[in-house]
PDB file of C-alpha atoms in Angstrom:
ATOM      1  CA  UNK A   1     228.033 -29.942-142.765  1.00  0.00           C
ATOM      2  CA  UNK A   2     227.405 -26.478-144.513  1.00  0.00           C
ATOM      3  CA  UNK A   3     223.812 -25.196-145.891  1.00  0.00           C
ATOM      4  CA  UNK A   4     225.406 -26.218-149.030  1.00  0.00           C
ATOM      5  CA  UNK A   5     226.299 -30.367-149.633  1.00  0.00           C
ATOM      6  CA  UNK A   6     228.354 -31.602-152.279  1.00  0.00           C
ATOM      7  CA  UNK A   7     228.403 -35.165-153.577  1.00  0.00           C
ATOM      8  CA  UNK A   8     230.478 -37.322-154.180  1.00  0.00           C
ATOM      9  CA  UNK A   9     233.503 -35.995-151.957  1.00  0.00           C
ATOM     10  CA  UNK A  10     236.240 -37.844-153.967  1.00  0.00           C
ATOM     11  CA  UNK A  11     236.033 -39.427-157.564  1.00  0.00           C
ATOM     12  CA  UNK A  12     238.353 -40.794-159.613  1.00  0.00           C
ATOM     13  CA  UNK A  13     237.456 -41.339-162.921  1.00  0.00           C
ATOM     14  CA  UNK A  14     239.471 -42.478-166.443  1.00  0.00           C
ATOM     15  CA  UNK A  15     239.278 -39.818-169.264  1.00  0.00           C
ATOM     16  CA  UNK A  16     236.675 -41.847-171.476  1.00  0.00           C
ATOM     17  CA  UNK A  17     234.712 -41.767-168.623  1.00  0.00           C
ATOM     18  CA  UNK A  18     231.281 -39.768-167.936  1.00  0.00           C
ATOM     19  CA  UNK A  19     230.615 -38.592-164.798  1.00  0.00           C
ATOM     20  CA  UNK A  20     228.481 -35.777-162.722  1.00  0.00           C
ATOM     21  CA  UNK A  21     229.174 -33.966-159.663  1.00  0.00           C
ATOM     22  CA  UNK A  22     226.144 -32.775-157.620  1.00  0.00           C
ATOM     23  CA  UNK A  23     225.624 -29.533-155.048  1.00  0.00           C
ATOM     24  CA  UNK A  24     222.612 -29.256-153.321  1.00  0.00           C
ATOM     25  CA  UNK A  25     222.212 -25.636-150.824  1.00  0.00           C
ATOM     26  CA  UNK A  26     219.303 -25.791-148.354  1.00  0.00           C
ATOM     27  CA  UNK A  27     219.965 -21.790-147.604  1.00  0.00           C
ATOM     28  CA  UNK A  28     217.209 -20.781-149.796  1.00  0.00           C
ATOM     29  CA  UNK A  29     219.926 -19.053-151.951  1.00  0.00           C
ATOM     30  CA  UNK A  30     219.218 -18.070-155.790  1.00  0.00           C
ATOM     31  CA  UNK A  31     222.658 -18.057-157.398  1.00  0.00           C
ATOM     32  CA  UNK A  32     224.932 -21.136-157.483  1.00  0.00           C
ATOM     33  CA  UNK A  33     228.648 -21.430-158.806  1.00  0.00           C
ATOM     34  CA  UNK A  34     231.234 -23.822-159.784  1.00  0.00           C
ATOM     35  CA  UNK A  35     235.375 -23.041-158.627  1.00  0.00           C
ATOM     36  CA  UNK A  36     237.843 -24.841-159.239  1.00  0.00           C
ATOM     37  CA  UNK A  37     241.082 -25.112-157.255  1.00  0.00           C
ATOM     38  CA  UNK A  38     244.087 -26.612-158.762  1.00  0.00           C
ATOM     39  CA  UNK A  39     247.500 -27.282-156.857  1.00  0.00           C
ATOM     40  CA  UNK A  40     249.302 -23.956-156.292  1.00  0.00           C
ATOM     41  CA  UNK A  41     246.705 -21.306-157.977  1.00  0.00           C
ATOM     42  CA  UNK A  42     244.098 -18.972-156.671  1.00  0.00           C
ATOM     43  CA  UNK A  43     240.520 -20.651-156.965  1.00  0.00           C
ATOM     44  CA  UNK A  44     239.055 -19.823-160.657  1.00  0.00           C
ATOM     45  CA  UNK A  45     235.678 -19.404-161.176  1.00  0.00           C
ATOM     46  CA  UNK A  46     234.299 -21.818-163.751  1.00  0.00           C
ATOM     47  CA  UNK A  47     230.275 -20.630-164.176  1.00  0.00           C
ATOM     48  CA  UNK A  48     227.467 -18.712-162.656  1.00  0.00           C
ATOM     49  CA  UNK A  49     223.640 -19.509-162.461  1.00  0.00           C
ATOM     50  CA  UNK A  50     221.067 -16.748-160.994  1.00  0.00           C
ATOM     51  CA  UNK A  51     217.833 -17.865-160.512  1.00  0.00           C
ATOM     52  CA  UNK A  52     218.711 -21.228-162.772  1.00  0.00           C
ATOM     53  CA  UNK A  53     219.382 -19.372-165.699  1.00  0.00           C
ATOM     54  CA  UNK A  54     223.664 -19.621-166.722  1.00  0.00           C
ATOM     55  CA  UNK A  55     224.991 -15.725-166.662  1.00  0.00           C
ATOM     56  CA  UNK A  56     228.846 -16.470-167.152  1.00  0.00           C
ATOM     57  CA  UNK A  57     231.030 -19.028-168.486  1.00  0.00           C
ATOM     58  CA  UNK A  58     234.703 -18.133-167.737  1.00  0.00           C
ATOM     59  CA  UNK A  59     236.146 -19.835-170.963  1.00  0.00           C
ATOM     60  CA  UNK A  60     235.841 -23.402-169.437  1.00  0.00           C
ATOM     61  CA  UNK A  61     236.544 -25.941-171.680  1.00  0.00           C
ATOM     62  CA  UNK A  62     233.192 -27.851-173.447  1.00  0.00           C
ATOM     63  CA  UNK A  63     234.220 -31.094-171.368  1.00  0.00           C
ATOM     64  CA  UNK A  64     232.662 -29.923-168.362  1.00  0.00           C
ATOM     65  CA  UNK A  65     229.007 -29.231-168.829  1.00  0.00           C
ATOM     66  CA  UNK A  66     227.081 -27.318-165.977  1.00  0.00           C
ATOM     67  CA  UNK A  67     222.994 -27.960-165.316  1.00  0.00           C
ATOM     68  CA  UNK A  68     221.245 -26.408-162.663  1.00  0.00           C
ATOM     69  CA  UNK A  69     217.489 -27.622-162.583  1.00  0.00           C
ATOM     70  CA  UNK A  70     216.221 -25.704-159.938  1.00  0.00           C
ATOM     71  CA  UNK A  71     217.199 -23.205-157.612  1.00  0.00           C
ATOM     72  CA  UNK A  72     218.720 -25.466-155.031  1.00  0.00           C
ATOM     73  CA  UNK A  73     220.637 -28.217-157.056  1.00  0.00           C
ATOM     74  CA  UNK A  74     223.343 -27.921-159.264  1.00  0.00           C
ATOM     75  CA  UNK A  75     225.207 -30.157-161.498  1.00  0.00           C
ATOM     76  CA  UNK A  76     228.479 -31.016-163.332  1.00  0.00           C
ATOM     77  CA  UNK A  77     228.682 -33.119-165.772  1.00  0.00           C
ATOM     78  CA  UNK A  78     232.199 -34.497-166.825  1.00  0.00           C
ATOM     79  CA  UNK A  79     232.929 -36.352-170.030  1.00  0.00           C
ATOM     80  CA  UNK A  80     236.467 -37.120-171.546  1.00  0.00           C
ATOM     81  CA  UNK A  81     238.604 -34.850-169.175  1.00  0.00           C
ATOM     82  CA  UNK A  82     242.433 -34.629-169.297  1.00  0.00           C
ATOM     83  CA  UNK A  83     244.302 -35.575-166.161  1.00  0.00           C
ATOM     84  CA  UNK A  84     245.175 -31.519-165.647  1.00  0.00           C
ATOM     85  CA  UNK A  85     241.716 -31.458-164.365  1.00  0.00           C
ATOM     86  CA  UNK A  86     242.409 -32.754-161.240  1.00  0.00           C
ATOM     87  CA  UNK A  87     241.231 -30.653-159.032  1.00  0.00           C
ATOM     88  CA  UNK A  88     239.357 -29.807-155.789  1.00  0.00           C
ATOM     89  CA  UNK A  89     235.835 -28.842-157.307  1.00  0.00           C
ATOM     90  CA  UNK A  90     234.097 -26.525-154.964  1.00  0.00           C
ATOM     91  CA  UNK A  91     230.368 -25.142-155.421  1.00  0.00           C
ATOM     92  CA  UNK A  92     229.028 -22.194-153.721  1.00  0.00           C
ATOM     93  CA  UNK A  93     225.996 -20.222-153.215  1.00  0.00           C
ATOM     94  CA  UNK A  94     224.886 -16.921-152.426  1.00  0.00           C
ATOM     95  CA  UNK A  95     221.555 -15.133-151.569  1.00  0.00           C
ATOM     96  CA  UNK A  96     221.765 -12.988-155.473  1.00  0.00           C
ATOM     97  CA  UNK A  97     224.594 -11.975-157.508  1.00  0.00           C
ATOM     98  CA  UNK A  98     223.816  -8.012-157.551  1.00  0.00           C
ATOM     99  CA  UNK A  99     223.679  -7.797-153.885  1.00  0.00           C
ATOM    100  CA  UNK A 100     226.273  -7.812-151.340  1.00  0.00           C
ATOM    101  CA  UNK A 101     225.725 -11.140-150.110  1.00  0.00           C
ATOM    102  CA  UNK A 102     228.737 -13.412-148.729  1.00  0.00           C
ATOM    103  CA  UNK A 103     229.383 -16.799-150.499  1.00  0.00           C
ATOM    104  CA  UNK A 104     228.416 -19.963-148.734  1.00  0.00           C
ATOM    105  CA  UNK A 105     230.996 -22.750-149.793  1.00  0.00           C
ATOM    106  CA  UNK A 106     230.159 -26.175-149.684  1.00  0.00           C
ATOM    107  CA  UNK A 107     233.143 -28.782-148.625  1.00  0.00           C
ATOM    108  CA  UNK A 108     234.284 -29.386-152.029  1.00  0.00           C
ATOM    109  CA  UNK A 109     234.950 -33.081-154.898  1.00  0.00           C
ATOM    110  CA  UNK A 110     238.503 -33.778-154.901  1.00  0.00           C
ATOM    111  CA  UNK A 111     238.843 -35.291-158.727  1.00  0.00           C
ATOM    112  CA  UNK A 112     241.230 -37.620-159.872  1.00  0.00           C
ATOM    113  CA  UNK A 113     241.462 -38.056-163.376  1.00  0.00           C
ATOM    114  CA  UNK A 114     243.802 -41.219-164.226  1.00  0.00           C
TER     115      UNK A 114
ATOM    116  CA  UNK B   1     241.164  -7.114-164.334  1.00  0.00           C
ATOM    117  CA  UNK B   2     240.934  -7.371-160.446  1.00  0.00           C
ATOM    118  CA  UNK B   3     244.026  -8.961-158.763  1.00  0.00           C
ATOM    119  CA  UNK B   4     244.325 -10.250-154.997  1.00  0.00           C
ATOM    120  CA  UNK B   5     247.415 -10.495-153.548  1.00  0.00           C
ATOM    121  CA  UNK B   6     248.148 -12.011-149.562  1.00  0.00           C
ATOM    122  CA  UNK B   7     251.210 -11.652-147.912  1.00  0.00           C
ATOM    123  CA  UNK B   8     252.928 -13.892-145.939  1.00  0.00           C
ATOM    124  CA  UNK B   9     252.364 -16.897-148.253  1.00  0.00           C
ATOM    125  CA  UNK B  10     252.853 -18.834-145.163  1.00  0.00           C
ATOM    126  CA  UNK B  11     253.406 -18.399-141.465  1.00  0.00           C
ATOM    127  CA  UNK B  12     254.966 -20.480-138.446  1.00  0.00           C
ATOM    128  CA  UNK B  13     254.471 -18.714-135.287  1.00  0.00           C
ATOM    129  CA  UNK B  14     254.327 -20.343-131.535  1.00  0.00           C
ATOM    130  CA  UNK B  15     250.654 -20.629-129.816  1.00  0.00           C
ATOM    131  CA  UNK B  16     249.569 -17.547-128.133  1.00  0.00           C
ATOM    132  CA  UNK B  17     251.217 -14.887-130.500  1.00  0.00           C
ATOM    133  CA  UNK B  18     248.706 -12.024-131.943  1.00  0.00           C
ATOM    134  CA  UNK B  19     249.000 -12.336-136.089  1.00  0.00           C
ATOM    135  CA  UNK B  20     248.422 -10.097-138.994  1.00  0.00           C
ATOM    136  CA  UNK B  21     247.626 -11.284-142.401  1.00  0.00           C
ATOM    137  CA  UNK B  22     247.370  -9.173-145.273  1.00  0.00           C
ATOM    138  CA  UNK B  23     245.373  -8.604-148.234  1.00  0.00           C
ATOM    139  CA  UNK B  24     245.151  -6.050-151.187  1.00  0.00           C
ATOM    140  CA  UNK B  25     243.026  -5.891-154.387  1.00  0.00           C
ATOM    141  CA  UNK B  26     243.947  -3.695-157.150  1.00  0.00           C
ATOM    142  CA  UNK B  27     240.455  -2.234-158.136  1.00  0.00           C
ATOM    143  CA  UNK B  28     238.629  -0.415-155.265  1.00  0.00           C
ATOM    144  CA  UNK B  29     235.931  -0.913-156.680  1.00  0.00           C
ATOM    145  CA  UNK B  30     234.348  -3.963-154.769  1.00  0.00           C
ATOM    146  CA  UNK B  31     230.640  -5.036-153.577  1.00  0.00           C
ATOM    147  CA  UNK B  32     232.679  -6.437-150.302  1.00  0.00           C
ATOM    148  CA  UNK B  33     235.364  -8.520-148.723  1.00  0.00           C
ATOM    149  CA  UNK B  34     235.515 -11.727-147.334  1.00  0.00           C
ATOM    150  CA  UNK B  35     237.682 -13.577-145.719  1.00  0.00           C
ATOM    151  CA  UNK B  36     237.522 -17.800-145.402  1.00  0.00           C
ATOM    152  CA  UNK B  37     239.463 -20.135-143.757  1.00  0.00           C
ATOM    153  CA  UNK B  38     241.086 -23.587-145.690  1.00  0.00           C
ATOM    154  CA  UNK B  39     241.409 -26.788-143.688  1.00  0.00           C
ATOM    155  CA  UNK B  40     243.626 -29.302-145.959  1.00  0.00           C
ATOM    156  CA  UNK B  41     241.590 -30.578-148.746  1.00  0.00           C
ATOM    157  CA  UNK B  42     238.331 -29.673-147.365  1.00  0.00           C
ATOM    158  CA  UNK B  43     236.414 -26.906-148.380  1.00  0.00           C
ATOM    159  CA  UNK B  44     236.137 -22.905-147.373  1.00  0.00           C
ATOM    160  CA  UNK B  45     234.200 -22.035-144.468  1.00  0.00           C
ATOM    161  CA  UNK B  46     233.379 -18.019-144.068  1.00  0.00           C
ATOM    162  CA  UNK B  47     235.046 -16.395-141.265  1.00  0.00           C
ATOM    163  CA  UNK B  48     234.040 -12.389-141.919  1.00  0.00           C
ATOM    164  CA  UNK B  49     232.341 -10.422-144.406  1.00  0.00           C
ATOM    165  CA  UNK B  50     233.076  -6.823-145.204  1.00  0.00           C
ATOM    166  CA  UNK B  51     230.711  -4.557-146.785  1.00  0.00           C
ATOM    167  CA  UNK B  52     232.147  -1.080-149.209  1.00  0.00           C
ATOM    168  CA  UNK B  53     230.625   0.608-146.888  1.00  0.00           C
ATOM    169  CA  UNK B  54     232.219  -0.792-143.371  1.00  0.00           C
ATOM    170  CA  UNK B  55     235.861  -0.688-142.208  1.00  0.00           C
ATOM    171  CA  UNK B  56     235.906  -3.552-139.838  1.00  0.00           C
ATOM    172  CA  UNK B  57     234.177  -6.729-138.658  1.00  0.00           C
ATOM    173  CA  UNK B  58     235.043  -8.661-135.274  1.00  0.00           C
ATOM    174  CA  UNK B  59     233.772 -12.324-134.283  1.00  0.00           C
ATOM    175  CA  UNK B  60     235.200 -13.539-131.495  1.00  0.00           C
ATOM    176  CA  UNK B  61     239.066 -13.823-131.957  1.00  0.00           C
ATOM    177  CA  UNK B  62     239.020 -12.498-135.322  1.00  0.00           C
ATOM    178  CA  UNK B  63     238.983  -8.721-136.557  1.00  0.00           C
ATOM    179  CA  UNK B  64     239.080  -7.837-140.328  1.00  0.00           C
ATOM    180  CA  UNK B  65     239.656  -4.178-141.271  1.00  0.00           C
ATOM    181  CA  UNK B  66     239.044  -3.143-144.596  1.00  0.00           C
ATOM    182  CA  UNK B  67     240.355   0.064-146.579  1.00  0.00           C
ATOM    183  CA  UNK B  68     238.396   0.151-149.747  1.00  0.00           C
ATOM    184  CA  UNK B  69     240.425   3.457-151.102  1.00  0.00           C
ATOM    185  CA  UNK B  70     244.190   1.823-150.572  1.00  0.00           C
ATOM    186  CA  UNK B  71     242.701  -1.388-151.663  1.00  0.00           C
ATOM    187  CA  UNK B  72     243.760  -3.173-148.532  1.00  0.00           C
ATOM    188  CA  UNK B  73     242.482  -5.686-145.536  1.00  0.00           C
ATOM    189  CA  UNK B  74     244.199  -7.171-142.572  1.00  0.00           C
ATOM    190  CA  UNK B  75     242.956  -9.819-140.772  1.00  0.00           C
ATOM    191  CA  UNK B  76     243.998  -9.979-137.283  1.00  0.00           C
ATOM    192  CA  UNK B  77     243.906 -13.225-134.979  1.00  0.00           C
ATOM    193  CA  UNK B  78     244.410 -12.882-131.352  1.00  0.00           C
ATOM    194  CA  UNK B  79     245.707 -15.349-128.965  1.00  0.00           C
ATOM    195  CA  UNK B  80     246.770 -17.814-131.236  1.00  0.00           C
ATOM    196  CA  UNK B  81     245.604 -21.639-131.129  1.00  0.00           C
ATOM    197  CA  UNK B  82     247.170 -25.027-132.680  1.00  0.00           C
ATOM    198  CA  UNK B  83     243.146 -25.592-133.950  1.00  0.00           C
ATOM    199  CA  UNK B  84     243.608 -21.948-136.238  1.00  0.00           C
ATOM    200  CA  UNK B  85     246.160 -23.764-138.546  1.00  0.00           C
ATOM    201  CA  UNK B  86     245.071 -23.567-141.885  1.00  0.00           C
ATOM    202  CA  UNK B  87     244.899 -21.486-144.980  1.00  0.00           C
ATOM    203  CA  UNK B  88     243.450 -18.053-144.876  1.00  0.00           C
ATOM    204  CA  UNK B  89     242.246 -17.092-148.010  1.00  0.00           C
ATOM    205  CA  UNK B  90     241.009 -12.975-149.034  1.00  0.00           C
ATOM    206  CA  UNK B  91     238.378 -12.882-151.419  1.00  0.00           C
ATOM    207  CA  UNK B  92     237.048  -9.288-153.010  1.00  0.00           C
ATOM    208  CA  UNK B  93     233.444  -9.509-154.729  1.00  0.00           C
ATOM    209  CA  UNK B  94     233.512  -7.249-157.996  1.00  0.00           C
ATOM    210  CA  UNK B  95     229.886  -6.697-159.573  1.00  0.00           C
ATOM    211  CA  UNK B  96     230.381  -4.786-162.973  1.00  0.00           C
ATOM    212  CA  UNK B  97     230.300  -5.871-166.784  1.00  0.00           C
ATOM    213  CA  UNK B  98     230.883  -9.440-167.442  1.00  0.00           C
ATOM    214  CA  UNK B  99     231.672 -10.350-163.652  1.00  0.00           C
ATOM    215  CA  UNK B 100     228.544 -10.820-161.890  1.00  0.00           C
ATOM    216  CA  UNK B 101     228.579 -12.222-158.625  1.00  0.00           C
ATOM    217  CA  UNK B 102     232.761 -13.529-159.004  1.00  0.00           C
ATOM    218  CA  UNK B 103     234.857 -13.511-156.359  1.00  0.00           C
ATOM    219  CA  UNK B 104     238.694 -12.621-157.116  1.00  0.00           C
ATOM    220  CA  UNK B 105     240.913 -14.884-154.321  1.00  0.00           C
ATOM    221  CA  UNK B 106     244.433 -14.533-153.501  1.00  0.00           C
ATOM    222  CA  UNK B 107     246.435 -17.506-153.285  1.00  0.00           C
ATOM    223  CA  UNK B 108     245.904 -17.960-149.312  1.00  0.00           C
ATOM    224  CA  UNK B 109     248.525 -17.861-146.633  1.00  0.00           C
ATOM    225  CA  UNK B 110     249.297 -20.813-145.149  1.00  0.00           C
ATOM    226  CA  UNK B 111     249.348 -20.709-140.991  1.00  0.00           C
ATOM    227  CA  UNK B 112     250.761 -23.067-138.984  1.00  0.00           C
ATOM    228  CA  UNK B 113     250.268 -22.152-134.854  1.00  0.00           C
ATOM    229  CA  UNK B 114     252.381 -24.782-132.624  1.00  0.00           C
ATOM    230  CA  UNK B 115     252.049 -25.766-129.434  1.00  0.00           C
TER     231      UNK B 115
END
């Protein structure tokens, strides 16, 4: 496993359902992300947290709902999702988002929406 | 906006064969380069980081060059192994205006080394 450990590493889940995805890092990192990769297209970036506070939302649809509580976890919380957003979610950290730090993936959620 | 294109898309070459994949970015003006590696439905593990300021990195096998100005990177693999199949992805961190901390991919070519 990676410094950074995502939970649970498949879900499938109707569209009435509610659900959360979880990332933990143990790097010490203080900025946390959410990508998404879909079937064919470059990973998109979905939101950015520095130092738990959100600093970018790349247009993502109100369905998926980020939280990050503290500098080391970070959530997503799914509610009524279209089957479309099936997709490999993949969370990532790095050590600030002004410096030139590398990104530390973690191993990714593959989603299933039926 | 930034754009990352890799080329090949994918790659079949025989075990032992020295490779070169390709990256370029459209705005030079990047915080660094990185490159990660893509096992089938897993997740990205780091394989090289490039700074602005450097032109290569090596670890072990591995050598990325980066040209910041042409908006370019090559990765090169030596000695090619059955275990380096995967998908090589480029990423190019841009830090200006609304894009804090993003990375810009390309879409990853695919490698497949037989034995």
């Amino acid at each position: 496993e990676t410094g950074v450990t995502q939970t649970p590493r498949h879900l499938v889940m109707g569209m009435t359902n509610k659900k959360s995805l979880k990332c933990e890092q143990h790097l010490g990192h203080n900025a946390m992300y959410w990508y998404k990769q879909s079937a064919k297209k470059p990973l998109e970036l979905m939101f950015v947290y520095s130092l738990e506070e959100r600093v970018e939302n790349n247009s993502v649809p109100s369905r998926f709902s980020p939280e990050c509580p503290n500098s080391s976890h970070l959530f997503l919380h799914l509610h009524t999702l279209q089957p479309e957003d099936s997709a490999l979610y993949l969370c990532a950290s790095s050590q600030g988002i002004l410096q030139g730090y590398g990104y530390t993936f973690g191993s990714g959620t593959r989603l299933t929406v039926v | 906006k930034q754009e990352v294109t890799q080329i090949p898309a994918a790659l079949s070459v025989p075990e032992g064969e020295n490779l070169v994949l390709n990256c370029s970015f459209t705005d030079s003006a990047i915080y660094n380069l990185q490159w990660f590696r893509q096992d089938p439905g897993k997740g990205l593990t780091s394989l090289l980081l490039i700074q602005s300021s450097q032109r290569e990195q090596t670890s072990g096998r591995l050598n990325a060059s980066l040209d910041k100005s042409s908006g370019r990177s090559t990765l090169y693999i030596a000695a090619s192994q059955p275990g380096d199949s995967a998908t090589y992805l480029c990423a190019v961190r841009v830090d200006r205006g609304s894009t804090l901390g993003r990375l810009y991919f390309g879409r990853g070519t695919q490698l497949t080394v037989w034995p």
